[in-house]
Short mmCIF file of C-alpha atoms in Angstrom, two decimals:
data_model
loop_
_atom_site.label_atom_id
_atom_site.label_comp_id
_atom_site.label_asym_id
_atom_site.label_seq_id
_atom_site.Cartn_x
_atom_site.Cartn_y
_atom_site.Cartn_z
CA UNK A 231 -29.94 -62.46 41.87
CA UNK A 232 -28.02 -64.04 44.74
CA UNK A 233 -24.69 -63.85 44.14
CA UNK A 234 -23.69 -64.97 47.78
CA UNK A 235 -19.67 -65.48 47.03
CA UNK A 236 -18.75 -62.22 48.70
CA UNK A 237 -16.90 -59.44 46.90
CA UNK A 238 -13.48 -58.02 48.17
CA UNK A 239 -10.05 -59.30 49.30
CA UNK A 240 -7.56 -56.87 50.60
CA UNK A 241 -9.29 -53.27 49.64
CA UNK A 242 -13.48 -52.26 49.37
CA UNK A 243 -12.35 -51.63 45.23
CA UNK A 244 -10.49 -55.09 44.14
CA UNK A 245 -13.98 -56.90 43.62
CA UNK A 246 -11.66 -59.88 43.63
CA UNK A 247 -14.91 -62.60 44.43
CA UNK A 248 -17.21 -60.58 41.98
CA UNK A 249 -19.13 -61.93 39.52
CA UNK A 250 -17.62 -59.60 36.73
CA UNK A 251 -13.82 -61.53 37.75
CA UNK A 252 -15.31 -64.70 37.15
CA UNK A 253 -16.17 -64.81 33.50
CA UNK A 254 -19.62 -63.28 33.84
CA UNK A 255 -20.14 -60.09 32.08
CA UNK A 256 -23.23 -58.16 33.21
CA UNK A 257 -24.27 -58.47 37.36
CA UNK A 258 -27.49 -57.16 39.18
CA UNK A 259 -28.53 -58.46 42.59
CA UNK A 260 -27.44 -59.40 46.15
CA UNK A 261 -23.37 -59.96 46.59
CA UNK A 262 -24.04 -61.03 50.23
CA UNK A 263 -27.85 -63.24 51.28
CA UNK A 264 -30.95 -62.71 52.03
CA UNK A 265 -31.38 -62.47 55.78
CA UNK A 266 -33.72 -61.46 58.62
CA UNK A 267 -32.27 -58.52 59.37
CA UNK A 268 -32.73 -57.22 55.75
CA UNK A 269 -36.45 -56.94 56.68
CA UNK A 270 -35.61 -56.15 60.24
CA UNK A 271 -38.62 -57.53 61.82
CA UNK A 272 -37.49 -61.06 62.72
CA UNK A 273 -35.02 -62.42 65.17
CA UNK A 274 -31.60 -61.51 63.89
CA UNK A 275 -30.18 -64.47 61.67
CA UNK A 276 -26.57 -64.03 61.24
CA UNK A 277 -24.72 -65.96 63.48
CA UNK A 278 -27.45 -66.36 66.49
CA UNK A 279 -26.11 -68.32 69.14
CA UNK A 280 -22.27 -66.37 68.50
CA UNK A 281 -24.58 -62.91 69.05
CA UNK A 282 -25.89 -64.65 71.87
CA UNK A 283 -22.34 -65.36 73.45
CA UNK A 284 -20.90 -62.08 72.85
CA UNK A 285 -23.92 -60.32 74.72
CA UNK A 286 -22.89 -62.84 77.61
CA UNK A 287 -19.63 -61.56 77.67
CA UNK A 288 -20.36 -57.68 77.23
CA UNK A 289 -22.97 -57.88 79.96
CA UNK A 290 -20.60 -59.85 82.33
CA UNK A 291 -17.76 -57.21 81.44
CA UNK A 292 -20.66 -54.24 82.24
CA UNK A 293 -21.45 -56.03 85.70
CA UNK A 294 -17.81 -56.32 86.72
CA UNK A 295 -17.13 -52.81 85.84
CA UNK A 296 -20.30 -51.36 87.81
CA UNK A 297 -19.19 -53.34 91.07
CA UNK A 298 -15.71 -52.16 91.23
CA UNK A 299 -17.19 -48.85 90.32
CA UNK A 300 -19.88 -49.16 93.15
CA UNK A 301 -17.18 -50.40 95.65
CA UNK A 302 -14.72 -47.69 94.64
CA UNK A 303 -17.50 -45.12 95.61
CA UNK A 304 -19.06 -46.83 98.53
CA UNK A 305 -15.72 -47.14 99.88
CA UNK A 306 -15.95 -51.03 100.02
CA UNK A 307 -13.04 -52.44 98.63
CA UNK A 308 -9.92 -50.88 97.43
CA UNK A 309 -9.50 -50.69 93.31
CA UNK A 310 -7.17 -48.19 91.47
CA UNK A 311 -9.05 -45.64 88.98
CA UNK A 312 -6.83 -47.07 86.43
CA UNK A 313 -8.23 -50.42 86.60
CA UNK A 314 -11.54 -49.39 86.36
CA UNK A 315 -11.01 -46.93 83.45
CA UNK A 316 -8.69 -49.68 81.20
CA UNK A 317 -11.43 -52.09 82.13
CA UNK A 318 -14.24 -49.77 80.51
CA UNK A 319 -12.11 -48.87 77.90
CA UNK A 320 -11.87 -53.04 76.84
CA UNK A 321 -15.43 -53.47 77.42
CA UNK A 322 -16.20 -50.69 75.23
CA UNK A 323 -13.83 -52.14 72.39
CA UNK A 324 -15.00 -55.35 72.61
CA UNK A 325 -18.81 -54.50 72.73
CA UNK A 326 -17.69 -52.05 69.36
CA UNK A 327 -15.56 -54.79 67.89
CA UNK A 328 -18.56 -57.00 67.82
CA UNK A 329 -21.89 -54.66 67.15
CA UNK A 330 -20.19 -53.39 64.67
CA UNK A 331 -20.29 -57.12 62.93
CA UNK A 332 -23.74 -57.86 63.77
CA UNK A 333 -25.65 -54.76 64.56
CA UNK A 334 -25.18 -52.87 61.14
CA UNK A 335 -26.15 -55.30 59.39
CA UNK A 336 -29.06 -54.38 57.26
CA UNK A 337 -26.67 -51.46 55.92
CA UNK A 338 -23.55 -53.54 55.65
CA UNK A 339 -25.03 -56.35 53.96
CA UNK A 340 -28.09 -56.50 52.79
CA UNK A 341 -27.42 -54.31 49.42
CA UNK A 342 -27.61 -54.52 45.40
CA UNK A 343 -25.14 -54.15 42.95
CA UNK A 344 -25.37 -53.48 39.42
CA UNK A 345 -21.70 -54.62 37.84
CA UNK A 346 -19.56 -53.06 40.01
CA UNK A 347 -21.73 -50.35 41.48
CA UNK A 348 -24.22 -50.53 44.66
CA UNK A 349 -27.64 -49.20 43.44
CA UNK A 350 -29.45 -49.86 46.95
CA UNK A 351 -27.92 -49.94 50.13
CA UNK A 352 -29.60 -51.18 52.06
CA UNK A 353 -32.01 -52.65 49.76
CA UNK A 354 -35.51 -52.14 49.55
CA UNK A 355 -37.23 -55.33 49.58
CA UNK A 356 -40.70 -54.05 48.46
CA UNK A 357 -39.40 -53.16 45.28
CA UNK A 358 -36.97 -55.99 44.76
CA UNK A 359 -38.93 -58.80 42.53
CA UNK A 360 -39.81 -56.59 40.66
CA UNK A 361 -36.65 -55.13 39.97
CA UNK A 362 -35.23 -58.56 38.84
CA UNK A 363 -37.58 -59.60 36.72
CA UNK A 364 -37.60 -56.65 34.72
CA UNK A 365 -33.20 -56.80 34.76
CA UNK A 366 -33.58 -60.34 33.59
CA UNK A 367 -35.84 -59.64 31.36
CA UNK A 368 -33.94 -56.55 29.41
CA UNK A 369 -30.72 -59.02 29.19
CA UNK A 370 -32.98 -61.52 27.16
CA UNK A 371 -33.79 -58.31 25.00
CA UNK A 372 -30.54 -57.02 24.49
CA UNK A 373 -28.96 -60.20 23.86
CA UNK A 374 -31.75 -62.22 21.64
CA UNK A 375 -29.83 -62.14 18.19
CA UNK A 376 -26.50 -63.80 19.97
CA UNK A 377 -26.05 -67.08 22.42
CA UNK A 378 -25.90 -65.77 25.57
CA UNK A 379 -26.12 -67.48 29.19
CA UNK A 380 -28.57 -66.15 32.12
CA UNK A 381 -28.49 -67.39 35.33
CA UNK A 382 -31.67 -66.25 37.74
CA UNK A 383 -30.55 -67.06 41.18
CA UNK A 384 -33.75 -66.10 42.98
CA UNK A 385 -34.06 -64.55 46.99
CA UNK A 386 -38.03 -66.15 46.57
CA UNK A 387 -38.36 -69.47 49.18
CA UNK A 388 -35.29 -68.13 51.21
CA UNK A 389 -36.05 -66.62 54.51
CA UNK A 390 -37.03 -63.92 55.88
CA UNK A 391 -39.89 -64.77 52.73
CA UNK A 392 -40.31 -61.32 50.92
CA UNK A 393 -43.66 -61.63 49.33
CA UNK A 394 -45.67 -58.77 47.35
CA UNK A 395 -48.85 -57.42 48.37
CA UNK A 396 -50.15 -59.25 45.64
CA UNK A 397 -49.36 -62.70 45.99
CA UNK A 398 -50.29 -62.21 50.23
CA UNK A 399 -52.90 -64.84 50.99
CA UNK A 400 -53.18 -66.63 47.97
CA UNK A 401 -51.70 -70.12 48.96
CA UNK A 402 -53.37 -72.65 51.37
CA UNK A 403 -49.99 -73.02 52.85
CA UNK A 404 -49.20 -69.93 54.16
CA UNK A 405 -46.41 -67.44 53.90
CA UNK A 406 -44.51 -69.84 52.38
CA UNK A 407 -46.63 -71.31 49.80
CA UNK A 408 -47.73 -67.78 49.23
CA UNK A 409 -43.79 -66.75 48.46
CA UNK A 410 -43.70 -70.10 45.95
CA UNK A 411 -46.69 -68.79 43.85
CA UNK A 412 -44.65 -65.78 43.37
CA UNK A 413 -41.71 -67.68 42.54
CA UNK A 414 -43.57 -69.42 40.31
CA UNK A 415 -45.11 -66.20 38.63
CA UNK A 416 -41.54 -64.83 37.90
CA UNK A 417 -40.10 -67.86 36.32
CA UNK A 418 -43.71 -68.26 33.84
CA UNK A 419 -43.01 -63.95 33.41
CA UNK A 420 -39.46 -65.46 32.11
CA UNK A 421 -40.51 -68.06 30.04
CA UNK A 422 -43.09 -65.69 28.21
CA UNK A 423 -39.73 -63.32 28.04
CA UNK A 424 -38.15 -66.14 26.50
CA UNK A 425 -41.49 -66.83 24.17
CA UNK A 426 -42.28 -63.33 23.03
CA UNK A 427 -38.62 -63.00 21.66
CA UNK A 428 -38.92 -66.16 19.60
CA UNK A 429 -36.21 -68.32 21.28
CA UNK A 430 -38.25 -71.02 22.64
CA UNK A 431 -37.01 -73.28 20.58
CA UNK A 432 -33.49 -72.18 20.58
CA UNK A 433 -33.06 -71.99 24.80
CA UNK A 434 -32.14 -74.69 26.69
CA UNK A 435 -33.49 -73.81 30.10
CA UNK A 436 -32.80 -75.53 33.83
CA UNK A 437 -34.53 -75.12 37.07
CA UNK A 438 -33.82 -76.58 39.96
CA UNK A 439 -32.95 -75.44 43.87
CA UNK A 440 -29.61 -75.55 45.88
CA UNK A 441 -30.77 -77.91 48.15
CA UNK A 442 -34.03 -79.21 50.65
CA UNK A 443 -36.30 -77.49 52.68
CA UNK A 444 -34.94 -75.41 56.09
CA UNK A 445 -36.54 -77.36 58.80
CA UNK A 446 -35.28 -75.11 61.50
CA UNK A 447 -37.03 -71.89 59.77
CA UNK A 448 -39.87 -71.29 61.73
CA UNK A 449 -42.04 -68.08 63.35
CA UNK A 450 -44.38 -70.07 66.53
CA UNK A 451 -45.77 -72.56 64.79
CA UNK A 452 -45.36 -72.17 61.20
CA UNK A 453 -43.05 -73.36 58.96
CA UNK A 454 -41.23 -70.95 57.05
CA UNK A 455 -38.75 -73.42 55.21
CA UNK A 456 -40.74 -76.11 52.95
CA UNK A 457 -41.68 -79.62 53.17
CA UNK A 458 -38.58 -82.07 52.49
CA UNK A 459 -41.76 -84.95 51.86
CA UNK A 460 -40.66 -88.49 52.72
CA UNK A 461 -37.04 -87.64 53.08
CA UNK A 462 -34.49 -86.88 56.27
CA UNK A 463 -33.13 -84.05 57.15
CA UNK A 464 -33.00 -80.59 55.23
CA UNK A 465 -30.85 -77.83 54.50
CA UNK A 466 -27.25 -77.30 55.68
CA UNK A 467 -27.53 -81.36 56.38
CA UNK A 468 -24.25 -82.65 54.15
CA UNK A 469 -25.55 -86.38 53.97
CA UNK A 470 -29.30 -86.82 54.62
CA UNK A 471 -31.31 -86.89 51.37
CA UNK A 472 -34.12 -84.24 52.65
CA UNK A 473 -30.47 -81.71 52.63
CA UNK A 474 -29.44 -82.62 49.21
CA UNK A 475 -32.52 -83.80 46.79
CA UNK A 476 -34.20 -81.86 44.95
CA UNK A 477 -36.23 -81.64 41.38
CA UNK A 478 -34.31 -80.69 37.77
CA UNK A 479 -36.85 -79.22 35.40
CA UNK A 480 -35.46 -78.99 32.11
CA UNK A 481 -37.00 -77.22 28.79
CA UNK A 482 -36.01 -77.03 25.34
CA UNK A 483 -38.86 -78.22 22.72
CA UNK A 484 -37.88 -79.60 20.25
CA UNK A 485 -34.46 -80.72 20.90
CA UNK A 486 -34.47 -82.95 24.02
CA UNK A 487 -37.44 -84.77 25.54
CA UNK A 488 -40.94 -84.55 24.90
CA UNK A 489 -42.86 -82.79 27.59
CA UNK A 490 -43.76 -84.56 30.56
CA UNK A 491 -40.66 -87.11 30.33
CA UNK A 492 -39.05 -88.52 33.89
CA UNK A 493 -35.74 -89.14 34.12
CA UNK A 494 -35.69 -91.43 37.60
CA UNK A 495 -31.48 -90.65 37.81
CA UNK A 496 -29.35 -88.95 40.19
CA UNK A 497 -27.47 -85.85 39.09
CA UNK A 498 -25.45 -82.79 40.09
CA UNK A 499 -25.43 -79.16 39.93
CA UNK A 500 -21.86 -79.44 38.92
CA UNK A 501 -22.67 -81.05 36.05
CA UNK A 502 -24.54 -77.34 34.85
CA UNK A 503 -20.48 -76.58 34.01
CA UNK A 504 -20.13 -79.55 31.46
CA UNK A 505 -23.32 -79.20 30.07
CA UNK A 506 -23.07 -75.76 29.22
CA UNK A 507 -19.62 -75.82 28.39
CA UNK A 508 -20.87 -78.66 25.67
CA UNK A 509 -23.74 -76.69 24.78
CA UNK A 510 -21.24 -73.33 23.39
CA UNK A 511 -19.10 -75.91 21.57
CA UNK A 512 -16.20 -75.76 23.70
CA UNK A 513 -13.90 -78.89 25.71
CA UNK A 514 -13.82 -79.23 30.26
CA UNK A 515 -10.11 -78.30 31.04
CA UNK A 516 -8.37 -81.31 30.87
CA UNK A 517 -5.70 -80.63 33.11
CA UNK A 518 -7.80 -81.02 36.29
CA UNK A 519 -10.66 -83.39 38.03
CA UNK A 520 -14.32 -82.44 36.85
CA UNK A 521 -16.59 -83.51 39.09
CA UNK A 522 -20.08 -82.82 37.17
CA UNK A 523 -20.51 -84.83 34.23
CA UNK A 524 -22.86 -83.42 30.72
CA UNK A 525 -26.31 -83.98 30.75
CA UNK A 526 -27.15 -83.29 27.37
CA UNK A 527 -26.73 -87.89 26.40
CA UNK A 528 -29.13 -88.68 29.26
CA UNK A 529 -31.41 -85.91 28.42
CA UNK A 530 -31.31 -86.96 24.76
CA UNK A 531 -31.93 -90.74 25.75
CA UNK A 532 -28.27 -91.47 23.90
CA UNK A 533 -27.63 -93.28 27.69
CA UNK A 534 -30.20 -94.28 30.37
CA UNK A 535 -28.28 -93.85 33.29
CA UNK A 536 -26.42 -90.88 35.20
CA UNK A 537 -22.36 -90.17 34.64
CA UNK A 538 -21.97 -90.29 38.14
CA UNK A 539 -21.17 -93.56 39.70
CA UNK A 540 -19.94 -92.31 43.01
CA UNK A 541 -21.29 -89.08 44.44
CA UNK A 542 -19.87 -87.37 47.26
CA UNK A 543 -22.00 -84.92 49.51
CA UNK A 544 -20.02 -82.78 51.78
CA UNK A 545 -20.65 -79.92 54.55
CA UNK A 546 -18.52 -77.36 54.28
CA UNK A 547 -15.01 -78.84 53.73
CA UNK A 548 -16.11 -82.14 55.87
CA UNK A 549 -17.43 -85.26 53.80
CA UNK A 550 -20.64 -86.63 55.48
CA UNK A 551 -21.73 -89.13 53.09
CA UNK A 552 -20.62 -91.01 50.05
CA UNK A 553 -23.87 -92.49 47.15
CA UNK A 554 -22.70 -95.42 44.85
CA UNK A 555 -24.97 -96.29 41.77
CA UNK A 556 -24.05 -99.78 41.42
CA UNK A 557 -23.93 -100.46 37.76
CA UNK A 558 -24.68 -103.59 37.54
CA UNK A 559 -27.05 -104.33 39.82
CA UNK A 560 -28.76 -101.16 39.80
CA UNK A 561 -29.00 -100.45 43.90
CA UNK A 562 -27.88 -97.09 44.87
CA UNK A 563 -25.77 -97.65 48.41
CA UNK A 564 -25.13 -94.64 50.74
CA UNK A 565 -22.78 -94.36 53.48
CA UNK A 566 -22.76 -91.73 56.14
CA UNK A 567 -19.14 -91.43 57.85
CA UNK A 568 -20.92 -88.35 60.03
CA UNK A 569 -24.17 -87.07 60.51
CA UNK A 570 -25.93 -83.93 62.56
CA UNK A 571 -26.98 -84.31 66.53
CA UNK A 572 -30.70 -83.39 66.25
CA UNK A 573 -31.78 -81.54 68.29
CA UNK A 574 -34.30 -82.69 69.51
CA UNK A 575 -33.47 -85.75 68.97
CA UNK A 576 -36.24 -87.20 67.34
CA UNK A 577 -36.78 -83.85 65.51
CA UNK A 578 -34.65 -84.51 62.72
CA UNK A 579 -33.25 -81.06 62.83
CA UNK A 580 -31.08 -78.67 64.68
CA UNK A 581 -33.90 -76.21 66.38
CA UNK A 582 -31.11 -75.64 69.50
CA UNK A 583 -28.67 -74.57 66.83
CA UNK A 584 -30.47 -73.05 64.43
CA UNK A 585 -28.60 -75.06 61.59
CA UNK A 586 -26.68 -77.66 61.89
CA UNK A 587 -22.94 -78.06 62.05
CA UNK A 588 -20.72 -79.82 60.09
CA UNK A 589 -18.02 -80.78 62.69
CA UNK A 590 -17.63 -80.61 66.38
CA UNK A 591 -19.39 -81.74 69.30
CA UNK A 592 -22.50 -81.23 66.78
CA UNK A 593 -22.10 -84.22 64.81
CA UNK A 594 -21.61 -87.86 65.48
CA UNK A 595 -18.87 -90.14 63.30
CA UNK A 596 -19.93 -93.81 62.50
CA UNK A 597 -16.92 -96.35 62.11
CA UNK A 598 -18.05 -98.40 60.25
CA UNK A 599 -20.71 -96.20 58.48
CA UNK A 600 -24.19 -96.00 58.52
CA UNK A 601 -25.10 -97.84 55.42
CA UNK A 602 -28.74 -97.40 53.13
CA UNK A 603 -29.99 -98.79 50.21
CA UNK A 604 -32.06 -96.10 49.07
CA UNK A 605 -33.34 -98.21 45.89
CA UNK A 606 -35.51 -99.50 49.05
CA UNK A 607 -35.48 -97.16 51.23
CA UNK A 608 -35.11 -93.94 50.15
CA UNK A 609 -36.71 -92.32 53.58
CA UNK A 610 -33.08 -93.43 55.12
CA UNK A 611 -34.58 -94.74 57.79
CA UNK A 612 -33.24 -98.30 58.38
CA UNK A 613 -29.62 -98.31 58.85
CA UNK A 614 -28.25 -101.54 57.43
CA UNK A 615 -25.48 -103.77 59.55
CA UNK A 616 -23.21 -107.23 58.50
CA UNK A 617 -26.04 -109.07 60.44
CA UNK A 618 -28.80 -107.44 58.18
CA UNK A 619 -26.88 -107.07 54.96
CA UNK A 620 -24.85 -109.73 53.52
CA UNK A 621 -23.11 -107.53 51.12
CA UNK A 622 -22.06 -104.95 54.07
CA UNK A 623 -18.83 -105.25 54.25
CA UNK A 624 -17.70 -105.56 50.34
CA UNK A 625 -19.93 -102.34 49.98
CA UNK A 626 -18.23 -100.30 52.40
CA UNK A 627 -14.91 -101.30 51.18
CA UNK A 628 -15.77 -100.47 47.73
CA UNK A 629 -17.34 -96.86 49.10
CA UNK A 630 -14.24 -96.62 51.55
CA UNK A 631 -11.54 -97.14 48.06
CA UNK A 632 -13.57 -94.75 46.32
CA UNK A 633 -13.15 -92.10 48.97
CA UNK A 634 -9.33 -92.59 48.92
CA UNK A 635 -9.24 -92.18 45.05
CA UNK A 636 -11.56 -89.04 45.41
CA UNK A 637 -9.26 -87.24 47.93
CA UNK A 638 -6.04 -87.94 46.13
CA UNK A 639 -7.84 -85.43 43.22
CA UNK A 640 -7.96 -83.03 45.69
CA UNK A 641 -5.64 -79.94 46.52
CA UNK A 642 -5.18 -78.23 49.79
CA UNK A 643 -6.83 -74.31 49.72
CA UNK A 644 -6.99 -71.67 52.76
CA UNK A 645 -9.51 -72.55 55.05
CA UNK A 646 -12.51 -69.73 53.87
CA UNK A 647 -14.84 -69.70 56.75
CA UNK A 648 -12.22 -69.86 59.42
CA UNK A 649 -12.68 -67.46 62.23
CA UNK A 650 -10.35 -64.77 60.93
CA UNK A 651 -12.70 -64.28 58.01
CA UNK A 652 -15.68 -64.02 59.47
CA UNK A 653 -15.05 -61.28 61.17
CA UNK A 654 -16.12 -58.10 59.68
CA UNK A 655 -13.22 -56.24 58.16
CA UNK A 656 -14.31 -52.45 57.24
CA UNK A 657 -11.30 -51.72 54.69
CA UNK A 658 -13.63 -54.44 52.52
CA UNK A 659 -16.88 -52.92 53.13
CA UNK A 660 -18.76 -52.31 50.12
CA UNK A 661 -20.05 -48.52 50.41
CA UNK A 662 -21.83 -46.32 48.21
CA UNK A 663 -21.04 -43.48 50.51
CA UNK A 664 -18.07 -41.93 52.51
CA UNK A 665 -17.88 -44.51 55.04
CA UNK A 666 -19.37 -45.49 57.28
CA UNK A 667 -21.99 -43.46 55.92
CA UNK A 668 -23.49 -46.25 53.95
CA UNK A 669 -26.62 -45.50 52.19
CA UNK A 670 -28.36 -44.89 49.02
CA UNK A 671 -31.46 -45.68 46.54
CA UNK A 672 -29.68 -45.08 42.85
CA UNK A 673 -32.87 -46.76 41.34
CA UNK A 674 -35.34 -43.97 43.36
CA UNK A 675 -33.38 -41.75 42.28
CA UNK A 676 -33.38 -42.29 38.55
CA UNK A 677 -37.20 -42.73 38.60
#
């Protein structure tokens, strides 16, 4: 599925991000994410309001080069040729410089890989479900008399939402709901996968999403991004529960719970690592901070609450909000050091941006921090002060040390998503073809 870690370093061939370089064995899906422009019938997605900008800027360079071009002919103002021509020239770089980011992008991005070869590029949608489930599928068959590990990261409830002809129509909540039936369809075609090879009872199996709902997905006036229910916020939101809480749905009969058990605690997808790691037999490295903790003891009721005492939720490398599960009283405190601009305000999402930032003029920093009890109100809606709480201040000193213990486990990396990277590079291009001639349908073509 969605591998969205990108693929290449320094050449198109060192596959230095790939899956296959990080312990996985067998890879088929997306290296990149599912976007608009892979469909190419919605507003482009990829960086919006920067596309926006740099059409600003080649249109004002177009204009200024037409009216010293006009007043060269027209004899109204004196400009040399050279000027003219070396301003064209830089227009025409720039404009190239940039399209070429934005404007290919269905071909440069939006592509499958099988292992270390691109099998679609770009991919076609129509065919893709179906083309997943029936990879995921043969791995469970090849690798039934052996442990093995299979992670299904699915493009379903992800805009632009790719639904079959089949499922079209069949929810009472629209496109959406319509693309969550499918969803729902592949994971059951899974689990009978699972079933009809005779490993129920041998599988440990986890579901669960990356994070909330996209508010700011929308086409007029539906909602293309899910419901986040009584909580604020939504995706790309570092702090506000809507962003960052979602369901765990565990099976394994016979082993852990009996069906239909809740467990009311807060977890972590970091603590997938542990658990699995646990689950093959083998030890966490020692020699560094783990951050997820096993869940095997609270899913066999051996404990009754969550490893995690403090939880820290970040946006990109910034840390937005801090949760503390007080042991002994039970009350789960959360403090918010910074938190989006809505826009509108009372929107509770970014609809000017698109999604919201993580730093910058687009959030706002609270000294001292805006302080919840979620154990009553969950919703995050009444911030708590020294005058309201009495417990304030001996709370946010007890967040604020935790914070300064959590950063000194931390160690300094390059800064990923800094300008320089996000530019598109086309030495690291994946291509299936002599570039830039970028295309090709390896699965048509085997049929």
């Amino acid at each position: 599925g969605k591998w969205h870690m990108g693929v290449n370093c320094k050449s198109r061939h060192d596959h230095c991000h790939h899956p296959l370089n990080h312990g996985f064995h067998y890879f088929y899906g997306m290296p990149f994410t599912l976007l608009n422009e892979c469909q190419g019938t919605d507003d482009p997605e990829l960086a919006k309001s920067l596309q926006d900008t740099y059409w600003l800027y080649t249109q004002m360079i177009i204009l200024a080069v037409l009216t010293l071009l006009i007043g060269k002919l027209t004899n109204l103002f004196s400009v040399k040729w050279k000027i003219i021509i070396c301003l064209a020239i830089c227009g025409l770089l720039y404009f190239i410089s940039w399209f070429s980011s934005y404007g290919f992008t269905k071909y440069w991005n939006c592509i499958l890989m099988r292992n270390h070869d691109i099998t679609e590029q770009p991919m076609n949608l129509e065919k893709t479900t179906s083309n997943m489930l029936k990879e995921a599928i043969s791995f469970i068959e090849r690798n039934k008399h052996r442990p093995f590990l299979l992670f299904v990261s699915l493009l379903h409830v992800h805009t632009p939402l790719i639904t079959t002809e089949k499922f079209l129509g069949r929810s009472r909540h629209g496109l959406y709901g319509d693309n969550v039936e499918e969803m729902d369809w592949m994971v059951g075609k899974l689990l009978d996968g699972i079933d009809k090879e005779g490993l129920k009872n041998t599988t440990f199996i986890y579901f669960a999403s990356d994070h909330g709902g996209s508010l700011e997905a929308h086409s007029g006036n539906a909602r293309l991004g899910g419901w986040n229910g009584i909580y604020k916020g939504g995706k790309g939101m570092g702090g506000w529960e809507g962003g960052i809480r979602v369901p765990g749905i565990v099976r394994w009969p016979g082993v852990l719970l009996p069906a239909g058990t809740v467990i009311n605690e807060l977890t972590s997808l970091m603590d997938i690592f542990p658990t699995v790691v646990h689950l093959a037999g083998g030890a966490v490295p020692q020699d560094r901070v783990i951050d997820g903790r096993t869940l095997l003891p609270l899913l066999r009721g051996t404990v009754q609450h969550s490893g995690h005492e403090f939880m820290f939720h970040y946006c990109g490398v910034f840390l937005h909000a801090v949760r503390w599960h007080q042991k002994d009283s039970g009350t789960i405190w959360k403090a918010h050091y910074a938190t989006p601009v809505f826009q509108p305000e009372a929107s509770e999402a970014c609809f000017g941006r698109g999604i919201c930032p993580c730093f910058g003029d687009g959030v706002t920093h609270h000294d001292p921090p805006l302080l919840f009890d979620l154990s009553q109100d969950p919703s995050e809606a009444n911030p708590l002060s020294a005058d309201t709480e009495p417990l304030f201040d001996t709370v946010t000193r007890r967040i604020g040390k935790a914070v300064e213990e959590h950063r000194k486990t931390l160690a300094p990396v390059p800064q990923q998503l800094s300008p320089y990277n996000n530019i598109w590079k086309p030495w690291l291009q994946p291509c299936c073809g002599t570039f830039p001639f970028c295309w090709c349908d390896e699965e048509n073509n085997k049929a």
